[in-house]
Coordinates of N, CA and C and ligand atoms in Angstrom, one line a residue:
M1 N 13.5 32.5 32.3 CA 12.6 33.6 32.3 C 12.8 34.4 33.5
A2 N 13.1 35.7 33.3 CA 13.1 36.6 34.5 C 11.8 36.7 35.1
G3 N 11.7 37.0 36.4 CA 10.4 37.1 37.0 C 9.9 35.9 37.8
E4 N 10.6 34.8 37.7 CA 10.2 33.6 38.4 C 11.3 32.9 39.1
A5 N 11.1 32.5 40.4 CA 12.2 31.9 41.1 C 11.7 30.7 41.9
L6 N 12.6 29.8 42.1 CA 12.4 28.7 43.1 C 13.0 29.1 44.4
I7 N 12.3 28.9 45.5 CA 12.9 29.1 46.8 C 12.9 27.8 47.6
V8 N 14.1 27.3 47.9 CA 14.4 26.1 48.6 C 14.5 26.4 50.1
I9 N 13.5 25.9 50.9 CA 13.5 26.3 52.3 C 14.2 25.2 53.2
D10 N 15.2 25.6 53.9 CA 15.8 24.9 55.0 C 16.1 23.4 54.8
L11 N 16.7 23.1 53.7 CA 17.0 21.7 53.4 C 18.3 21.4 54.0
Q12 N 18.3 21.3 55.3 CA 19.5 21.2 56.1 C 19.6 19.9 56.9
N13 N 20.8 19.5 57.3 CA 21.0 18.2 57.9 C 20.1 18.0 59.2
D14 N 20.0 19.1 60.0 CA 19.2 18.9 61.2 C 17.7 18.6 61.0
F15 N 17.2 18.9 59.8 CA 15.8 18.6 59.5 C 15.7 17.2 58.7
C16 N 16.8 16.6 58.5 CA 16.8 15.3 57.8 C 17.0 14.1 58.8
P17 N 16.6 12.9 58.5 CA 16.8 11.8 59.4 C 18.2 11.8 60.0
G18 N 18.3 11.6 61.3 CA 19.6 11.6 62.0 C 19.9 13.0 62.5
G19 N 19.2 14.0 62.1 CA 19.4 15.4 62.6 C 18.6 15.7 63.9
A20 N 18.9 16.8 64.4 CA 18.4 17.2 65.7 C 16.9 17.4 65.7
L21 N 16.3 17.9 64.6 CA 14.9 18.1 64.5 C 14.4 17.5 63.2
A22 N 14.6 16.1 63.2 CA 14.4 15.4 61.9 C 12.9 15.4 61.5
V23 N 12.7 15.7 60.2 CA 11.4 15.6 59.6 C 11.3 14.3 58.9
A24 N 10.3 13.5 59.2 CA 10.2 12.2 58.5 C 10.3 12.3 57.0
G25 N 11.2 11.5 56.4 CA 11.3 11.6 55.0 C 12.0 12.8 54.4
G26 N 12.6 13.6 55.3 CA 13.1 14.9 54.8 C 14.2 14.8 53.7
D27 N 14.9 13.7 53.8 CA 16.0 13.5 52.8 C 15.4 13.0 51.5
E28 N 14.2 12.4 51.5 CA 13.6 11.9 50.3 C 13.4 12.9 49.2
I29 N 13.2 14.2 49.7 CA 12.9 15.2 48.7 C 14.1 15.8 48.0
V30 N 15.3 15.4 48.4 CA 16.5 16.0 47.8 C 16.6 15.8 46.3
P31 N 16.4 14.6 45.8 CA 16.4 14.4 44.3 C 15.3 15.2 43.6
I32 N 14.1 15.3 44.2 CA 13.0 16.0 43.6 C 13.4 17.5 43.6
V33 N 13.9 18.0 44.7 CA 14.3 19.4 44.7 C 15.4 19.7 43.7
N34 N 16.4 18.8 43.6 CA 17.4 19.0 42.6 C 16.9 19.1 41.2
R35 N 15.9 18.3 40.9 CA 15.3 18.4 39.5 C 14.6 19.7 39.3
L36 N 13.9 20.2 40.4 CA 13.3 21.6 40.3 C 14.4 22.6 40.1
I37 N 15.5 22.5 40.8 CA 16.6 23.5 40.7 C 17.0 23.5 39.2
G38 N 17.1 22.4 38.6 CA 17.5 22.3 37.2 C 16.5 23.0 36.3
D39 N 15.2 23.1 36.7 CA 14.2 23.6 35.8 C 14.0 25.1 35.9
F40 N 14.5 25.7 37.0 CA 14.3 27.2 37.2 C 15.6 28.0 36.9
E41 N 15.3 29.1 36.3 CA 16.5 30.0 36.0 C 17.0 30.6 37.3
H42 N 16.1 31.0 38.2 CA 16.6 31.7 39.4 C 16.3 30.8 40.6
V43 N 17.3 30.5 41.4 CA 17.2 29.7 42.6 C 17.6 30.4 43.8
L44 N 16.8 30.5 44.8 CA 17.1 31.1 46.1 C 17.0 30.0 47.2
L45 N 17.7 30.2 48.3 CA 17.7 29.2 49.3 C 17.5 29.9 50.7
T46 N 16.9 29.2 51.7 CA 16.9 29.8 53.0 C 17.7 28.8 53.9
Q47 N 18.2 29.3 55.0 CA 19.0 28.5 55.9 C 18.7 28.9 57.3
D48 N 18.1 28.0 58.1 CA 17.8 28.3 59.5 C 19.1 28.4 60.2
W49 N 19.3 29.4 61.0 CA 20.7 29.8 61.4 C 20.7 30.4 62.8
H50 N 20.6 29.6 63.8 CA 20.5 30.0 65.1 C 21.8 30.1 65.9
P51 N 21.9 31.2 66.7 CA 23.0 31.2 67.7 C 22.8 30.1 68.8
A52 N 23.8 29.6 69.4 CA 23.7 28.7 70.6 C 22.8 29.5 71.6
G53 N 22.0 28.7 72.4 CA 21.2 29.4 73.4 C 20.0 30.2 72.8
H54 N 19.6 29.9 71.6 CA 18.5 30.6 71.0 C 17.2 30.5 71.8
S55 N 16.4 31.5 71.8 CA 15.2 31.5 72.6 C 14.1 30.5 72.1
S56 N 14.3 30.0 70.9 CA 13.3 28.9 70.4 C 13.7 27.5 70.9
F57 N 14.9 27.4 71.6 CA 15.3 26.1 72.0 C 14.7 25.8 73.4
A58 N 14.1 24.6 73.6 CA 13.6 24.3 74.9 C 14.7 24.3 76.0
S59 N 15.9 24.0 75.6 CA 17.0 24.0 76.6 C 17.4 25.3 77.2
T60 N 16.9 26.4 76.5 CA 17.1 27.7 77.0 C 16.1 28.1 78.1
H61 N 15.0 27.3 78.2 CA 14.0 27.7 79.2 C 13.9 26.6 80.3
E62 N 14.2 27.0 81.5 CA 14.2 26.1 82.6 C 12.9 25.3 82.7
G63 N 13.0 24.0 82.8 CA 11.9 23.1 83.0 C 11.0 22.9 81.8
K64 N 11.5 23.4 80.6 CA 10.7 23.2 79.4 C 11.2 22.0 78.5
Q65 N 10.3 21.3 77.9 CA 10.7 20.2 77.0 C 10.4 20.6 75.6
P66 N 11.2 20.0 74.6 CA 10.9 20.3 73.2 C 9.4 20.0 72.9
F67 N 8.8 20.8 72.0 CA 7.5 20.8 71.5 C 6.4 21.3 72.5
E68 N 6.9 21.8 73.7 CA 6.0 22.6 74.5 C 6.0 24.0 74.0
T69 N 5.2 24.9 74.6 CA 5.2 26.3 74.1 C 5.6 27.2 75.2
V70 N 5.9 28.5 74.8 CA 6.2 29.5 75.8 C 5.7 30.8 75.2
E71 N 5.3 31.7 76.1 CA 4.8 33.0 75.7 C 5.9 34.0 75.5
M72 N 6.1 34.5 74.3 CA 7.1 35.5 74.1 C 6.5 36.8 73.8
P73 N 7.2 37.9 73.9 CA 6.6 39.2 73.7 C 5.8 39.3 72.3
Y74 N 6.2 38.5 71.4 CA 5.6 38.5 70.0 C 4.5 37.5 69.9
G75 N 4.2 36.7 71.0 CA 3.2 35.7 70.9 C 3.7 34.3 71.3
T76 N 2.8 33.3 71.1 CA 3.2 31.9 71.5 C 4.3 31.3 70.6
Q77 N 5.3 30.8 71.2 CA 6.4 30.2 70.5 C 6.5 28.7 70.9
T78 N 6.5 27.8 69.8 CA 6.8 26.4 70.1 C 8.3 26.3 70.4
L79 N 8.6 25.4 71.3 CA 10.0 25.2 71.7 C 10.6 24.0 71.0
W80 N 11.8 24.0 70.5 CA 12.4 23.0 69.6 C 13.6 22.4 70.3
P81 N 14.0 21.2 69.9 CA 15.3 20.8 70.3 C 16.4 21.7 69.7
D82 N 17.5 21.8 70.3 CA 18.6 22.7 69.7 C 18.8 22.2 68.3
H83 N 18.8 23.1 67.4 CA 19.0 22.7 66.0 C 19.6 23.9 65.1
C84 N 20.2 23.5 64.0 CA 20.7 24.5 63.1 C 21.5 25.6 63.7
I85 N 22.4 25.2 64.6 CA 23.3 26.2 65.3 C 24.4 26.6 64.3
Q86 N 24.5 27.9 64.2 CA 25.4 28.6 63.2 C 26.8 27.9 63.1
G87 N 27.1 27.5 61.9 CA 28.4 26.9 61.6 C 28.6 25.4 61.9
T88 N 27.5 24.8 62.5 CA 27.6 23.3 62.8 C 27.2 22.5 61.6
N89 N 27.6 21.2 61.6 CA 27.2 20.3 60.5 C 25.7 20.3 60.4
G90 N 24.9 20.3 61.5 CA 23.5 20.3 61.4 C 22.9 21.4 60.7
A91 N 23.6 22.5 60.6 CA 23.1 23.7 59.9 C 23.4 23.7 58.4
M92 N 24.3 22.8 58.0 CA 24.7 22.8 56.6 C 23.6 22.2 55.7
F93 N 23.5 22.6 54.5 CA 22.6 22.0 53.5 C 22.9 20.5 53.4
H94 N 21.9 19.7 53.1 CA 22.1 18.3 52.9 C 23.2 18.1 51.8
R95 N 24.0 17.2 52.0 CA 25.2 17.1 51.2 C 24.9 16.8 49.7
D96 N 23.8 16.2 49.4 CA 23.4 16.0 48.0 C 22.6 17.1 47.4
L97 N 22.3 18.1 48.1 CA 21.5 19.2 47.6 C 22.4 20.0 46.6
A98 N 21.8 20.2 45.4 CA 22.6 20.9 44.3 C 22.4 22.4 44.5
W99 N 23.0 22.9 45.5 CA 22.7 24.3 45.9 C 23.6 25.3 45.1
D100 N 24.6 24.8 44.3 CA 25.6 25.8 43.7 C 24.9 26.8 42.8
K101 N 23.8 26.5 42.3 CA 23.1 27.4 41.4 C 22.4 28.6 42.1
G102 N 22.3 28.4 43.4 CA 21.6 29.4 44.3 C 22.2 30.8 44.1
E103 N 21.3 31.8 43.9 CA 21.8 33.2 43.7 C 21.9 34.0 45.0
I104 N 21.1 33.5 46.0 CA 21.2 34.2 47.4 C 20.7 33.1 48.4
V105 N 21.4 33.2 49.5 CA 20.9 32.4 50.7 C 20.4 33.4 51.8
I106 N 19.2 33.2 52.1 CA 18.6 34.1 53.2 C 18.7 33.3 54.5
R107 N 19.5 33.8 55.4 CA 19.6 33.2 56.7 C 18.6 33.8 57.6
K108 N 18.0 33.0 58.5 CA 17.0 33.4 59.4 C 17.0 32.8 60.8
G109 N 16.5 33.5 61.8 CA 16.5 33.0 63.1 C 17.8 33.3 63.8
F110 N 18.6 34.3 63.3 CA 19.9 34.6 63.9 C 19.8 35.6 65.0
R111 N 18.7 36.1 65.3 CA 18.5 37.0 66.5 C 18.1 36.1 67.6
K112 N 18.8 36.2 68.7 CA 18.6 35.3 69.9 C 17.2 35.4 70.5
A113 N 16.6 36.5 70.5 CA 15.4 36.8 71.2 C 14.1 36.5 70.4
I114 N 14.3 36.1 69.1 CA 13.1 35.9 68.2 C 13.4 34.8 67.2
D115 N 12.3 34.0 67.0 CA 12.5 33.0 66.0 C 12.0 33.5 64.6
S116 N 12.3 32.8 63.6 CA 11.8 33.2 62.2 C 11.5 32.0 61.4
Y117 N 10.2 31.7 61.3 CA 9.8 30.6 60.4 C 9.8 31.1 58.9
S118 N 9.2 32.2 58.7 CA 9.1 32.7 57.4 C 10.4 33.3 56.8
A119 N 10.5 33.1 55.5 CA 11.7 33.7 54.9 C 11.6 35.2 54.7
F120 N 10.3 35.7 55.0 CA 10.1 37.2 54.7 C 10.1 38.0 56.0
Y121 N 9.5 37.4 57.1 CA 9.4 38.1 58.4 C 9.7 37.2 59.5
E122 N 10.3 37.8 60.6 CA 10.5 37.1 61.8 C 9.2 36.8 62.4
N123 N 9.2 36.0 63.5 CA 7.9 35.6 64.1 C 7.1 36.6 64.7
D124 N 7.6 37.9 64.8 CA 6.7 39.0 65.2 C 5.8 39.5 64.0
H125 N 6.1 38.9 62.9 CA 5.3 39.2 61.6 C 5.6 40.7 61.2
A126 N 6.6 41.3 61.7 CA 6.9 42.7 61.5 C 8.3 43.0 61.0
T127 N 9.3 42.2 61.6 CA 10.7 42.5 61.2 C 11.1 41.8 59.9
P128 N 11.3 42.6 58.9 CA 11.6 41.9 57.6 C 13.0 41.3 57.5
T129 N 13.1 40.3 56.7 CA 14.4 39.7 56.4 C 15.1 40.3 55.3
G130 N 14.4 41.1 54.5 CA 14.9 41.7 53.3 C 14.6 41.0 52.0
L131 N 14.0 39.7 52.1 CA 13.7 39.0 50.9 C 12.6 39.6 50.0
G132 N 11.6 40.3 50.7 CA 10.6 41.0 49.9 C 11.2 42.0 49.0
G133 N 12.1 42.8 49.6 CA 12.7 43.9 48.8 C 13.6 43.4 47.7
Y134 N 14.3 42.3 48.0 CA 15.2 41.6 47.1 C 14.4 41.2 45.8
L135 N 13.3 40.5 46.1 CA 12.5 40.0 45.0 C 11.9 41.1 44.1
K136 N 11.4 42.2 44.9 CA 10.9 43.3 44.2 C 11.9 44.0 43.3
E137 N 13.1 44.3 43.8 CA 14.1 44.9 43.1 C 14.5 44.1 41.8
R138 N 14.4 42.8 41.9 CA 14.9 41.9 40.8 C 13.7 41.6 39.9
G139 N 12.5 42.2 40.2 CA 11.4 42.0 39.3 C 10.9 40.6 39.3
I140 N 11.0 39.9 40.4 CA 10.5 38.5 40.5 C 9.1 38.5 41.1
G141 N 8.1 38.1 40.4 CA 6.7 38.2 40.8 C 6.1 36.9 41.1
K142 N 6.8 35.8 40.8 CA 6.3 34.5 40.9 C 7.3 33.6 41.6
V143 N 6.9 32.9 42.7 CA 7.8 32.0 43.4 C 7.2 30.6 43.5
T144 N 8.0 29.6 43.5 CA 7.7 28.3 43.8 C 8.5 27.8 45.0
L145 N 7.8 27.3 46.0 CA 8.5 26.9 47.2 C 8.6 25.4 47.4
C146 N 9.7 24.9 48.0 CA 9.8 23.5 48.3 C 10.8 23.5 49.5
G147 N 10.8 22.3 50.2 CA 11.8 22.1 51.3 C 11.1 21.7 52.6
L148 N 11.7 22.1 53.7 CA 11.3 21.7 55.0 C 11.1 22.9 55.9
A149 N 10.2 22.8 56.9 CA 9.1 21.8 56.9 C 7.8 22.4 56.4
T150 N 7.0 21.6 55.7 CA 5.8 22.1 55.0 C 5.0 23.0 55.9
D151 N 4.7 22.5 57.2 CA 3.8 23.1 58.1 C 4.4 24.2 58.9
F152 N 5.7 24.5 58.8 CA 6.3 25.6 59.5 C 7.0 26.6 58.5
C153 N 8.2 26.4 58.2 CA 8.9 27.4 57.4 C 8.4 27.5 56.0
V154 N 8.0 26.4 55.4 CA 7.4 26.5 54.0 C 6.1 27.3 54.1
A155 N 5.2 26.9 54.9 CA 3.9 27.5 55.0 C 3.9 29.0 55.4
F156 N 4.7 29.3 56.4 CA 4.8 30.7 56.8 C 5.4 31.6 55.7
S157 N 6.4 31.0 55.0 CA 7.0 31.7 53.9 C 6.0 31.9 52.7
A158 N 5.2 30.9 52.4 CA 4.3 31.0 51.3 C 3.2 32.0 51.6
I159 N 2.7 32.0 52.8 CA 1.6 32.9 53.2 C 2.2 34.4 53.2
D160 N 3.4 34.6 53.7 CA 4.0 35.9 53.6 C 4.3 36.4 52.2
A161 N 4.6 35.4 51.3 CA 4.9 35.7 49.9 C 3.6 36.3 49.3
R162 N 2.5 35.7 49.6 CA 1.2 36.1 49.1 C 0.9 37.6 49.6
K163 N 1.3 37.8 50.9 CA 1.1 39.2 51.5 C 1.9 40.2 50.7
H164 N 3.0 39.8 50.1 CA 3.8 40.6 49.2 C 3.2 40.7 47.8
G165 N 2.1 40.1 47.6 CA 1.4 40.1 46.3 C 2.1 39.2 45.2
L166 N 2.9 38.3 45.7 CA 3.5 37.4 44.7 C 2.5 36.2 44.3
D167 N 2.8 35.7 43.2 CA 2.1 34.5 42.7 C 2.9 33.3 43.3
V168 N 2.2 32.5 44.2 CA 2.9 31.5 45.0 C 2.4 30.1 44.7
T169 N 3.3 29.2 44.4 CA 3.0 27.8 44.4 C 3.9 27.0 45.4
V170 N 3.3 26.1 46.1 CA 4.1 25.2 47.0 C 4.0 23.8 46.4
R171 N 5.2 23.3 46.1 CA 5.3 21.9 45.5 C 5.3 20.9 46.7
L172 N 4.1 20.4 47.0 CA 4.0 19.5 48.2 C 4.8 18.2 48.0
D173 N 5.0 17.8 46.8 CA 5.8 16.6 46.5 C 7.3 16.8 46.9
A174 N 7.7 18.1 46.9 CA 9.0 18.4 47.2 C 9.2 19.0 48.6
C175 N 8.2 18.7 49.5 CA 8.2 19.2 50.9 C 7.9 18.0 51.8
R176 N 8.3 18.1 53.1 CA 7.9 17.1 54.1 C 7.6 18.0 55.4
G177 N 6.6 17.5 56.2 CA 6.1 18.2 57.3 C 6.5 17.6 58.7
I178 N 6.4 18.4 59.7 CA 6.6 18.0 61.1 C 5.3 17.4 61.7
D179 N 4.2 18.1 61.4 CA 2.8 17.7 61.9 C 2.7 17.6 63.4
L180 N 2.7 18.7 64.0 CA 2.7 18.9 65.5 C 1.3 19.4 65.8
G181 N 0.5 18.5 66.5 CA -0.8 18.9 67.0 C -1.8 19.4 65.9
G182 N -1.7 18.6 64.8 CA -2.6 19.0 63.6 C -2.1 20.1 62.8
S183 N -0.8 20.5 62.9 CA -0.3 21.6 62.2 C -0.3 21.4 60.6
M184 N -0.2 20.2 60.2 CA -0.2 20.0 58.8 C -1.5 20.4 58.1
A185 N -2.6 19.9 58.7 CA -4.0 20.2 58.2 C -4.2 21.7 58.3
A186 N -3.9 22.2 59.5 CA -4.2 23.7 59.8 C -3.4 24.6 58.8
M187 N -2.2 24.3 58.6 CA -1.4 25.2 57.8 C -1.7 25.0 56.3
T188 N -2.1 23.8 55.9 CA -2.5 23.5 54.5 C -3.8 24.4 54.2
E189 N -4.7 24.4 55.2 CA -5.9 25.2 55.1 C -5.5 26.7 55.0
R190 N -4.6 27.2 55.9 CA -4.2 28.6 55.9 C -3.6 29.0 54.5
M191 N -2.8 28.1 54.0 CA -2.1 28.4 52.7 C -3.2 28.5 51.6
K192 N -4.2 27.6 51.6 CA -5.3 27.7 50.6 C -6.0 29.0 50.8
Q193 N -6.4 29.4 52.0 CA -7.1 30.6 52.3 C -6.3 31.8 51.8
A194 N -5.0 31.7 51.9 CA -4.1 32.9 51.4 C -4.0 32.9 49.9
G195 N -4.5 31.9 49.2 CA -4.4 32.0 47.8 C -3.1 31.3 47.2
V196 N -2.5 30.4 48.0 CA -1.3 29.7 47.6 C -1.8 28.5 46.7
T197 N -1.1 28.3 45.6 CA -1.4 27.2 44.8 C -0.6 26.0 45.3
L198 N -1.3 24.9 45.6 CA -0.7 23.7 46.1 C -0.5 22.7 45.0
G199 N 0.7 22.5 44.6 CA 1.0 21.7 43.3 C 1.6 20.4 43.6
Ligands
VGL1 C1 11.7 25.1 61.2 C2 11.1 24.7 63.4 C3 12.1 25.4 63.8 C4 11.5 24.8 59.7 C5 12.8 25.8 61.7 O1 12.4 25.0 58.9 O2 10.3 24.5 59.4 N1 10.9 24.5 62.1 N2 13.0 26.0 63.0
ZN2 ZN1 14.7 26.9 63.8

């Protein structure tokens, strides 16, 4: 059915056990996501794709440790271990992910000075990735999201998808979260407030 798409968020090695920013149980969702991919006619994927020395890396900021924050011109930014560096194994999709059906891969976080959790906007909430226009041009009005991490890239993408007027479902069984300082509960609440269906 045209008009409906699955968006697989950042199912990459660095977010899976053994990776640089491992999400607990991140690899467990791969078979669940693969089943969803089989069920949808249209499949889109995102790929976190940072240059070395990215401003979201703690290592870029003198005296800062991962999971601390820093004030950026666009607001408070959480600092992460170096992860998903362009072209590295850590940035590749999990080897068992059935990504070949994917119609487009949206890469994000490739500008050194700004992070991008959402598949729609960078972290200034103003610079578009182009996904909103892509979906509109293709007549896709309903999206289902899955992937990593629930409380960061999945949640920000889902909330921005609602801002684009899309019908949005997040399949929580096909997501895993980081849960930093209560972010899981906070972002779950924000998704509900935004009108995201949690399935
Ligand atoms: C993500 C933190 C940093 C994510 C990406 O995919 O949720 N989280 N970069
Ligand atoms: Zn990242």
